[in-house]
mmCIF file of C-alpha atoms in Angstrom:
data_model
loop_
_atom_site.group_PDB
_atom_site.id
_atom_site.type_symbol
_atom_site.label_atom_id
_atom_site.label_comp_id
_atom_site.label_asym_id
_atom_site.label_seq_id
_atom_site.Cartn_x
_atom_site.Cartn_y
_atom_site.Cartn_z
ATOM 1 C CA UNK I 1 22.280 -21.410 -66.157
ATOM 2 C CA UNK I 2 24.664 -19.268 -64.125
ATOM 3 C CA UNK I 3 26.086 -17.765 -67.324
ATOM 4 C CA UNK I 4 22.559 -16.908 -68.477
ATOM 5 C CA UNK I 5 21.835 -15.136 -65.202
ATOM 6 C CA UNK I 6 25.085 -13.225 -65.523
ATOM 7 C CA UNK I 7 24.288 -12.270 -69.113
ATOM 8 C CA UNK I 8 20.965 -10.763 -68.036
ATOM 9 C CA UNK I 9 22.637 -8.832 -65.230
ATOM 10 C CA UNK I 10 25.234 -7.488 -67.676
ATOM 11 C CA UNK I 11 22.500 -6.389 -70.074
ATOM 12 C CA UNK I 12 21.225 -3.919 -67.477
ATOM 13 C CA UNK I 13 24.653 -2.299 -66.992
ATOM 14 C CA UNK I 14 24.455 -1.716 -63.247
ATOM 15 C CA UNK I 15 20.701 -1.212 -63.131
ATOM 16 C CA UNK I 16 18.314 -3.431 -61.242
ATOM 17 C CA UNK I 17 16.457 -6.375 -62.718
ATOM 18 C CA UNK I 18 13.931 -8.237 -60.613
ATOM 19 C CA UNK I 19 14.342 -11.847 -59.624
ATOM 20 C CA UNK I 20 10.861 -12.468 -60.999
ATOM 21 C CA UNK I 21 11.867 -11.127 -64.421
ATOM 22 C CA UNK I 22 15.043 -13.236 -64.506
ATOM 23 C CA UNK I 23 13.110 -16.346 -63.429
ATOM 24 C CA UNK I 24 10.436 -15.776 -66.070
ATOM 25 C CA UNK I 25 13.004 -15.188 -68.791
ATOM 26 C CA UNK I 26 14.906 -18.372 -67.940
ATOM 27 C CA UNK I 27 11.819 -20.401 -67.044
ATOM 28 C CA UNK I 28 13.020 -21.362 -63.573
ATOM 29 C CA UNK I 29 11.990 -20.572 -60.020
ATOM 30 C CA UNK I 30 12.992 -17.425 -58.143
ATOM 31 C CA UNK I 31 14.660 -19.716 -55.580
ATOM 32 C CA UNK I 32 16.884 -21.129 -58.323
ATOM 33 C CA UNK I 33 17.808 -17.594 -59.363
ATOM 34 C CA UNK I 34 18.688 -16.706 -55.778
ATOM 35 C CA UNK I 35 21.002 -19.743 -55.580
ATOM 36 C CA UNK I 36 22.790 -18.754 -58.801
ATOM 37 C CA UNK I 37 23.175 -15.165 -57.576
ATOM 38 C CA UNK I 38 24.709 -16.470 -54.348
ATOM 39 C CA UNK I 39 27.181 -18.623 -56.308
ATOM 40 C CA UNK I 40 28.162 -15.658 -58.488
ATOM 41 C CA UNK I 41 28.809 -13.568 -55.376
ATOM 42 C CA UNK I 42 30.975 -16.332 -53.938
ATOM 43 C CA UNK I 43 33.028 -16.335 -57.158
ATOM 44 C CA UNK I 44 33.722 -12.626 -56.739
ATOM 45 C CA UNK I 45 30.974 -10.808 -58.630
ATOM 46 C CA UNK I 46 29.713 -7.688 -56.871
ATOM 47 C CA UNK I 47 25.930 -8.018 -56.997
ATOM 48 C CA UNK I 48 23.673 -5.852 -54.836
ATOM 49 C CA UNK I 49 20.175 -6.943 -53.860
ATOM 50 C CA UNK I 50 17.100 -4.850 -53.154
ATOM 51 C CA UNK I 51 13.899 -6.332 -51.763
ATOM 52 C CA UNK I 52 11.648 -4.519 -54.241
ATOM 53 C CA UNK I 53 13.963 -3.790 -57.154
ATOM 54 C CA UNK I 54 15.863 -7.059 -57.557
ATOM 55 C CA UNK I 55 19.539 -7.462 -58.411
ATOM 56 C CA UNK I 56 22.202 -5.250 -59.993
ATOM 57 C CA UNK I 57 25.692 -6.184 -61.153
ATOM 58 C CA UNK I 58 28.044 -3.493 -59.842
ATOM 59 C CA UNK I 59 31.446 -5.061 -60.366
ATOM 60 C CA UNK I 60 33.237 -8.085 -61.783
ATOM 61 C CA UNK I 61 36.238 -9.956 -60.341
ATOM 62 C CA UNK I 62 39.706 -9.654 -61.843
ATOM 63 C CA UNK I 63 39.581 -13.272 -62.914
ATOM 64 C CA UNK I 64 39.856 -14.880 -66.326
ATOM 65 C CA UNK I 65 36.652 -16.835 -65.849
ATOM 66 C CA UNK I 66 34.978 -18.178 -69.010
ATOM 67 C CA UNK I 67 32.103 -15.714 -68.703
ATOM 68 C CA UNK I 68 34.504 -12.805 -68.278
ATOM 69 C CA UNK I 69 36.701 -13.827 -71.197
ATOM 70 C CA UNK I 70 33.752 -14.426 -73.509
ATOM 71 C CA UNK I 71 32.185 -11.084 -72.571
ATOM 72 C CA UNK I 72 35.045 -9.252 -74.335
ATOM 73 C CA UNK I 73 36.004 -11.852 -76.944
ATOM 74 C CA UNK I 74 36.536 -10.476 -80.456
ATOM 75 C CA UNK I 75 38.076 -13.561 -82.108
ATOM 76 C CA UNK I 76 36.005 -16.179 -83.912
ATOM 77 C CA UNK I 77 38.113 -19.340 -83.633
ATOM 78 C CA UNK I 78 40.343 -18.813 -80.611
ATOM 79 C CA UNK I 79 38.355 -18.839 -77.397
ATOM 80 C CA UNK I 80 35.603 -20.979 -78.892
ATOM 81 C CA UNK I 81 35.849 -22.913 -75.634
ATOM 82 C CA UNK I 82 37.405 -21.497 -72.463
ATOM 83 C CA UNK I 83 38.661 -23.814 -69.716
ATOM 84 C CA UNK I 84 39.564 -22.056 -66.478
ATOM 85 C CA UNK I 85 41.588 -23.129 -63.450
ATOM 86 C CA UNK I 86 42.317 -21.224 -60.286
ATOM 87 C CA UNK I 87 45.566 -23.163 -59.962
ATOM 88 C CA UNK I 88 47.204 -25.925 -61.982
ATOM 89 C CA UNK I 89 50.654 -27.311 -62.587
ATOM 90 C CA UNK I 90 50.805 -26.082 -66.189
ATOM 91 C CA UNK I 91 48.182 -24.865 -68.659
ATOM 92 C CA UNK I 92 50.085 -26.708 -71.398
ATOM 93 C CA UNK I 93 49.702 -29.984 -69.531
ATOM 94 C CA UNK I 94 45.973 -29.379 -69.142
ATOM 95 C CA UNK I 95 45.621 -28.376 -72.790
ATOM 96 C CA UNK I 96 47.428 -31.499 -73.989
ATOM 97 C CA UNK I 97 45.035 -33.684 -71.993
ATOM 98 C CA UNK I 98 42.059 -31.875 -73.491
ATOM 99 C CA UNK I 99 43.498 -32.051 -77.014
ATOM 100 C CA UNK I 100 44.130 -35.780 -76.673
ATOM 101 C CA UNK I 101 40.494 -36.186 -75.598
ATOM 102 C CA UNK I 102 39.267 -34.390 -78.720
ATOM 103 C CA UNK I 103 38.914 -30.747 -77.637
ATOM 104 C CA UNK I 104 37.937 -28.538 -80.562
ATOM 105 C CA UNK I 105 40.470 -26.328 -82.284
ATOM 106 C CA UNK I 106 40.546 -22.902 -80.708
ATOM 107 C CA UNK I 107 39.977 -24.156 -77.163
ATOM 108 C CA UNK I 108 41.988 -22.094 -74.685
ATOM 109 C CA UNK I 109 43.102 -22.994 -71.177
ATOM 110 C CA UNK I 110 43.725 -20.219 -68.662
ATOM 111 C CA UNK I 111 44.782 -20.447 -65.040
ATOM 112 C CA UNK I 112 45.011 -17.785 -62.380
ATOM 113 C CA UNK I 113 48.253 -19.414 -61.208
ATOM 114 C CA UNK I 114 50.630 -22.191 -62.216
ATOM 115 C CA UNK I 115 52.643 -24.093 -59.664
ATOM 116 C CA UNK I 116 54.905 -25.791 -62.219
ATOM 117 C CA UNK I 117 54.865 -23.423 -65.171
ATOM 118 C CA UNK I 118 57.419 -24.457 -67.797
ATOM 119 C CA UNK I 119 59.437 -22.608 -70.368
ATOM 120 C CA UNK I 120 61.594 -23.971 -73.164
ATOM 121 C CA UNK I 121 64.119 -26.703 -72.221
ATOM 122 C CA UNK I 122 62.003 -27.457 -69.112
ATOM 123 C CA UNK I 123 62.970 -24.219 -67.363
ATOM 124 C CA UNK I 124 60.599 -22.959 -64.676
ATOM 125 C CA UNK I 125 58.298 -19.994 -65.245
ATOM 126 C CA UNK I 126 57.167 -17.710 -62.392
ATOM 127 C CA UNK I 127 53.345 -17.604 -62.573
ATOM 128 C CA UNK I 128 51.763 -15.907 -59.506
ATOM 129 C CA UNK I 129 47.998 -15.851 -58.939
ATOM 130 C CA UNK I 130 45.948 -13.316 -60.906
ATOM 131 C CA UNK I 131 49.050 -11.330 -61.837
ATOM 132 C CA UNK I 132 49.557 -12.492 -65.396
ATOM 133 C CA UNK I 133 48.055 -14.258 -68.361
ATOM 134 C CA UNK I 134 48.952 -17.945 -68.166
ATOM 135 C CA UNK I 135 47.416 -19.312 -71.323
ATOM 136 C CA UNK I 136 47.506 -22.311 -73.660
ATOM 137 C CA UNK I 137 45.850 -22.536 -77.074
ATOM 138 C CA UNK I 138 44.911 -25.751 -78.888
ATOM 139 C CA UNK I 139 45.378 -25.745 -82.680
ATOM 140 C CA UNK I 140 44.832 -28.492 -85.237
ATOM 141 C CA UNK I 141 46.588 -27.147 -88.360
ATOM 142 C CA UNK I 142 46.632 -28.745 -91.782
ATOM 143 C CA UNK I 143 50.343 -28.104 -92.408
ATOM 144 C CA UNK I 144 53.058 -30.752 -92.046
ATOM 145 C CA UNK I 145 54.707 -31.468 -88.669
ATOM 146 C CA UNK I 146 58.056 -29.942 -89.725
ATOM 147 C CA UNK I 147 56.428 -26.504 -89.746
ATOM 148 C CA UNK I 148 55.248 -26.670 -86.128
ATOM 149 C CA UNK I 149 58.361 -25.054 -84.630
ATOM 150 C CA UNK I 150 57.634 -21.885 -86.599
ATOM 151 C CA UNK I 151 54.445 -21.440 -84.567
ATOM 152 C CA UNK I 152 56.630 -20.133 -81.739
ATOM 153 C CA UNK I 153 57.880 -17.302 -83.947
ATOM 154 C CA UNK I 154 54.369 -16.618 -85.245
ATOM 155 C CA UNK I 155 53.038 -16.438 -81.695
ATOM 156 C CA UNK I 156 55.826 -14.084 -80.633
ATOM 157 C CA UNK I 157 54.885 -11.683 -83.424
ATOM 158 C CA UNK I 158 51.185 -11.853 -82.522
ATOM 159 C CA UNK I 159 51.734 -11.259 -78.799
ATOM 160 C CA UNK I 160 54.190 -8.418 -79.439
ATOM 161 C CA UNK I 161 51.660 -6.708 -81.719
ATOM 162 C CA UNK I 162 48.856 -7.249 -79.187
ATOM 163 C CA UNK I 163 50.867 -5.701 -76.358
ATOM 164 C CA UNK I 164 51.786 -2.673 -78.469
ATOM 165 C CA UNK I 165 48.215 -2.109 -79.658
ATOM 166 C CA UNK I 166 46.705 -2.487 -76.184
ATOM 167 C CA UNK I 167 49.316 -0.736 -74.039
ATOM 168 C CA UNK I 168 51.469 1.280 -76.436
ATOM 169 C CA UNK I 169 54.549 -0.569 -75.174
ATOM 170 C CA UNK I 170 56.943 -1.579 -77.966
ATOM 171 C CA UNK I 171 58.748 -4.824 -77.143
ATOM 172 C CA UNK I 172 61.362 -6.923 -78.922
ATOM 173 C CA UNK I 173 61.589 -10.639 -79.651
ATOM 174 C CA UNK I 174 64.606 -12.659 -78.544
ATOM 175 C CA UNK I 175 65.004 -15.785 -80.681
ATOM 176 C CA UNK I 176 63.299 -18.141 -80.476
ATOM 177 C CA UNK I 177 60.600 -17.749 -77.867
ATOM 178 C CA UNK I 178 60.919 -14.757 -75.518
ATOM 179 C CA UNK I 179 59.625 -11.188 -75.622
ATOM 180 C CA UNK I 180 61.765 -8.562 -73.901
ATOM 181 C CA UNK I 181 61.512 -4.935 -72.878
ATOM 182 C CA UNK I 182 64.762 -3.036 -72.318
ATOM 183 C CA UNK I 183 66.715 -6.200 -71.558
ATOM 184 C CA UNK I 184 64.150 -7.814 -69.270
ATOM 185 C CA UNK I 185 61.912 -10.764 -70.057
ATOM 186 C CA UNK I 186 58.216 -9.980 -70.315
ATOM 187 C CA UNK I 187 56.727 -13.004 -72.119
ATOM 188 C CA UNK I 188 57.645 -16.653 -72.558
ATOM 189 C CA UNK I 189 56.257 -18.978 -75.229
ATOM 190 C CA UNK I 190 56.336 -22.783 -75.355
ATOM 191 C CA UNK I 191 55.076 -24.762 -78.363
ATOM 192 C CA UNK I 192 54.417 -28.501 -78.058
ATOM 193 C CA UNK I 193 53.155 -30.891 -80.732
ATOM 194 C CA UNK I 194 51.570 -34.306 -81.053
ATOM 195 C CA UNK I 195 51.932 -35.695 -84.568
ATOM 196 C CA UNK I 196 52.215 -38.724 -86.808
ATOM 197 C CA UNK I 197 54.688 -39.108 -89.653
ATOM 198 C CA UNK I 198 52.871 -36.794 -92.063
ATOM 199 C CA UNK I 199 50.115 -35.105 -90.049
ATOM 200 C CA UNK I 200 49.760 -32.920 -86.967
ATOM 201 C CA UNK I 201 47.255 -34.218 -84.426
ATOM 202 C CA UNK I 202 47.426 -31.024 -82.389
ATOM 203 C CA UNK I 203 49.696 -28.182 -81.399
ATOM 204 C CA UNK I 204 49.541 -26.569 -77.970
ATOM 205 C CA UNK I 205 50.991 -23.079 -77.667
ATOM 206 C CA UNK I 206 51.684 -21.903 -74.127
ATOM 207 C CA UNK I 207 51.973 -18.177 -73.489
ATOM 208 C CA UNK I 208 52.996 -16.591 -70.200
ATOM 209 C CA UNK I 209 52.680 -12.795 -69.957
ATOM 210 C CA UNK I 210 53.827 -10.886 -66.875
ATOM 211 C CA UNK I 211 50.986 -8.393 -66.533
ATOM 212 C CA UNK I 212 50.443 -6.915 -63.065
ATOM 213 C CA UNK I 213 53.486 -8.134 -61.139
ATOM 214 C CA UNK I 214 55.222 -5.376 -59.182
ATOM 215 C CA UNK I 215 58.972 -5.440 -59.706
ATOM 216 C CA UNK I 216 59.512 -6.195 -56.023
ATOM 217 C CA UNK I 217 57.180 -9.214 -56.256
ATOM 218 C CA UNK I 218 59.522 -11.122 -58.549
ATOM 219 C CA UNK I 219 61.819 -13.598 -56.791
ATOM 220 C CA UNK I 220 65.187 -12.043 -56.063
ATOM 221 C CA UNK I 221 66.913 -14.042 -58.792
ATOM 222 C CA UNK I 222 64.438 -12.676 -61.388
ATOM 223 C CA UNK I 223 64.202 -9.007 -60.405
ATOM 224 C CA UNK I 224 67.107 -7.960 -62.635
ATOM 225 C CA UNK I 225 66.093 -10.065 -65.630
ATOM 226 C CA UNK I 226 62.273 -9.989 -65.680
ATOM 227 C CA UNK I 227 59.615 -7.294 -65.764
ATOM 228 C CA UNK I 228 55.864 -6.808 -66.216
ATOM 229 C CA UNK I 229 53.544 -4.497 -68.110
ATOM 230 C CA UNK I 230 52.505 -2.834 -64.869
ATOM 231 C CA UNK I 231 56.121 -2.261 -63.852
ATOM 232 C CA UNK I 232 56.832 -0.711 -67.269
ATOM 233 C CA UNK I 233 53.731 1.481 -67.539
ATOM 234 C CA UNK I 234 53.069 2.254 -63.892
ATOM 235 C CA UNK I 235 49.434 1.241 -64.370
ATOM 236 C CA UNK I 236 47.411 -1.888 -63.717
ATOM 237 C CA UNK I 237 46.402 -3.632 -66.944
ATOM 238 C CA UNK I 238 42.962 -5.141 -67.593
ATOM 239 C CA UNK I 239 43.926 -8.768 -68.105
ATOM 240 C CA UNK I 240 40.821 -10.002 -69.890
ATOM 241 C CA UNK I 241 40.973 -7.139 -72.405
ATOM 242 C CA UNK I 242 44.643 -7.829 -73.115
ATOM 243 C CA UNK I 243 43.870 -11.543 -73.464
ATOM 244 C CA UNK I 244 41.175 -10.689 -75.999
ATOM 245 C CA UNK I 245 43.665 -8.642 -78.025
ATOM 246 C CA UNK I 246 46.220 -11.462 -77.922
ATOM 247 C CA UNK I 247 43.645 -13.918 -79.260
ATOM 248 C CA UNK I 248 42.660 -11.523 -82.065
ATOM 249 C CA UNK I 249 46.276 -11.094 -83.197
ATOM 250 C CA UNK I 250 47.120 -14.785 -82.853
ATOM 251 C CA UNK I 251 44.019 -15.821 -84.788
ATOM 252 C CA UNK I 252 44.850 -13.353 -87.558
ATOM 253 C CA UNK I 253 48.417 -14.671 -87.801
ATOM 254 C CA UNK I 254 47.261 -18.306 -87.713
ATOM 255 C CA UNK I 255 44.745 -17.816 -90.514
ATOM 256 C CA UNK I 256 47.438 -16.000 -92.517
ATOM 257 C CA UNK I 257 49.895 -18.899 -92.341
ATOM 258 C CA UNK I 258 47.189 -21.451 -93.178
ATOM 259 C CA UNK I 259 46.232 -19.473 -96.284
ATOM 260 C CA UNK I 260 49.525 -18.008 -97.472
ATOM 261 C CA UNK I 261 52.325 -19.800 -95.630
ATOM 262 C CA UNK I 262 54.842 -18.455 -93.141
ATOM 263 C CA UNK I 263 56.915 -16.015 -95.229
ATOM 264 C CA UNK I 264 55.023 -12.815 -94.379
ATOM 265 C CA UNK I 265 54.946 -13.554 -90.633
ATOM 266 C CA UNK I 266 58.645 -14.502 -90.571
ATOM 267 C CA UNK I 267 59.463 -11.189 -92.232
ATOM 268 C CA UNK I 268 57.399 -9.406 -89.576
ATOM 269 C CA UNK I 269 59.349 -11.311 -86.911
ATOM 270 C CA UNK I 270 62.569 -9.781 -88.232
ATOM 271 C CA UNK I 271 61.233 -6.250 -87.652
ATOM 272 C CA UNK I 272 60.730 -7.025 -83.955
ATOM 273 C CA UNK I 273 63.910 -9.064 -83.447
ATOM 274 C CA UNK I 274 66.458 -8.010 -80.837
ATOM 275 C CA UNK I 275 68.674 -10.986 -81.728
ATOM 276 C CA UNK I 276 69.536 -10.323 -85.381
ATOM 277 C CA UNK I 277 72.713 -8.333 -85.819
ATOM 278 C CA UNK I 278 73.870 -9.144 -82.297
ATOM 279 C CA UNK I 279 76.905 -11.076 -81.105
ATOM 280 C CA UNK I 280 75.661 -14.297 -79.550
ATOM 281 C CA UNK I 281 76.905 -17.413 -77.800
ATOM 282 C CA UNK I 282 75.241 -20.635 -78.900
ATOM 283 C CA UNK I 283 75.256 -23.323 -76.246
ATOM 284 C CA UNK I 284 74.128 -26.674 -77.601
ATOM 285 C CA UNK I 285 74.099 -30.226 -76.321
ATOM 286 C CA UNK I 286 77.407 -31.163 -77.918
ATOM 287 C CA UNK I 287 78.846 -27.870 -79.162
ATOM 288 C CA UNK I 288 79.372 -24.274 -78.174
ATOM 289 C CA UNK I 289 80.285 -21.458 -80.532
ATOM 290 C CA UNK I 290 80.050 -17.708 -80.939
ATOM 291 C CA UNK I 291 79.157 -15.489 -83.846
ATOM 292 C CA UNK I 292 76.839 -12.852 -85.225
ATOM 293 C CA UNK I 293 73.132 -13.634 -85.612
ATOM 294 C CA UNK I 294 72.570 -12.693 -89.244
ATOM 295 C CA UNK I 295 69.115 -13.931 -90.200
ATOM 296 C CA UNK I 296 66.476 -16.640 -89.879
ATOM 297 C CA UNK I 297 65.734 -18.986 -92.757
ATOM 298 C CA UNK I 298 62.387 -20.168 -94.138
ATOM 299 C CA UNK I 299 62.193 -22.779 -91.393
ATOM 300 C CA UNK I 300 62.732 -20.217 -88.628
ATOM 301 C CA UNK I 301 66.228 -21.488 -87.860
ATOM 302 C CA UNK I 302 68.742 -18.883 -86.714
ATOM 303 C CA UNK I 303 71.695 -18.325 -89.032
ATOM 304 C CA UNK I 304 74.843 -17.457 -87.126
ATOM 305 C CA UNK I 305 77.958 -16.257 -88.927
ATOM 306 C CA UNK I 306 81.094 -17.677 -87.298
ATOM 307 C CA UNK I 307 84.796 -17.748 -88.136
ATOM 308 C CA UNK I 308 84.208 -21.108 -89.791
ATOM 309 C CA UNK I 309 81.155 -20.111 -91.836
ATOM 310 C CA UNK I 310 77.418 -19.894 -91.254
ATOM 311 C CA UNK I 311 75.932 -22.215 -88.651
ATOM 312 C CA UNK I 312 72.227 -23.078 -88.768
ATOM 313 C CA UNK I 313 70.695 -23.195 -85.292
ATOM 314 C CA UNK I 314 67.377 -24.982 -84.762
ATOM 315 C CA UNK I 315 64.885 -23.934 -82.120
ATOM 316 C CA UNK I 316 64.710 -26.285 -79.177
ATOM 317 C CA UNK I 317 68.276 -27.592 -79.093
ATOM 318 C CA UNK I 318 70.261 -24.505 -78.082
ATOM 319 C CA UNK I 319 70.219 -21.507 -75.796
ATOM 320 C CA UNK I 320 71.061 -18.078 -77.192
ATOM 321 C CA UNK I 321 72.734 -15.543 -74.949
ATOM 322 C CA UNK I 322 74.063 -12.067 -75.789
ATOM 323 C CA UNK I 323 77.834 -11.900 -75.562
ATOM 324 C CA UNK I 324 79.194 -9.859 -72.684
#
């Protein structure tokens, strides 16, 4: 009901609509409408009231509420359902619970803040309230489980393209799961899967984008290695609009790999890579070596040329660091 009231207010674009008209349209009492208006105000919507003219929506909160996200949504599959939290430990954890309970493909989970945001290899991820896009997407693909790790690379391409189209900022992808701008981390991606021997039950893709974090707001240990779109551009970014663009690009990439496989997207990844051609250190569980990152193969594994030949590095079991 609240979303229906909000939809009517939006339809008047800042002009008044009477409580009587809203009540008649929704077939409820004017008292019920007044209660929903009060709840919307408490959430952060700027609604003015006039005794004779009714209500007018004058401003919306900078929150990724389901109604706000859906008001600008341009994707068909992704964002089919929007689950919102003001604070949670991790959107991926919430998404995995929902997926296990049967949430439809395309469901997204967003949170204004995360208190235990995770990156790859269980590293922490700084996720302050209403300053970024902390997002998880539930997918139920038809491809085999061994292809799931490539979704990280696909997502990196989609997010990089979305950022460039929406802000004009050209970023680079550091294998396997980070997006950088001039040597500083801007986006982290974490892909998790639940599968059986020959079938994927679900994939959850977590995306953390530093949007409106001032450089001084980062913890001291991150200020030299992390950045945000606001810090780069000097302007505040409309989070819900950027989220909409991310979902459009990710949906397009996802439908492409379902129809035609991963080859085209992996080739696109190479055009954005800041890892290929670079000297790297590979730090694994039981080995450490150095070499030149030459390419990625059809599985998305990094191919590193060393003194002893080409080493194939799989996502998830190593950390890649530029040589100093």
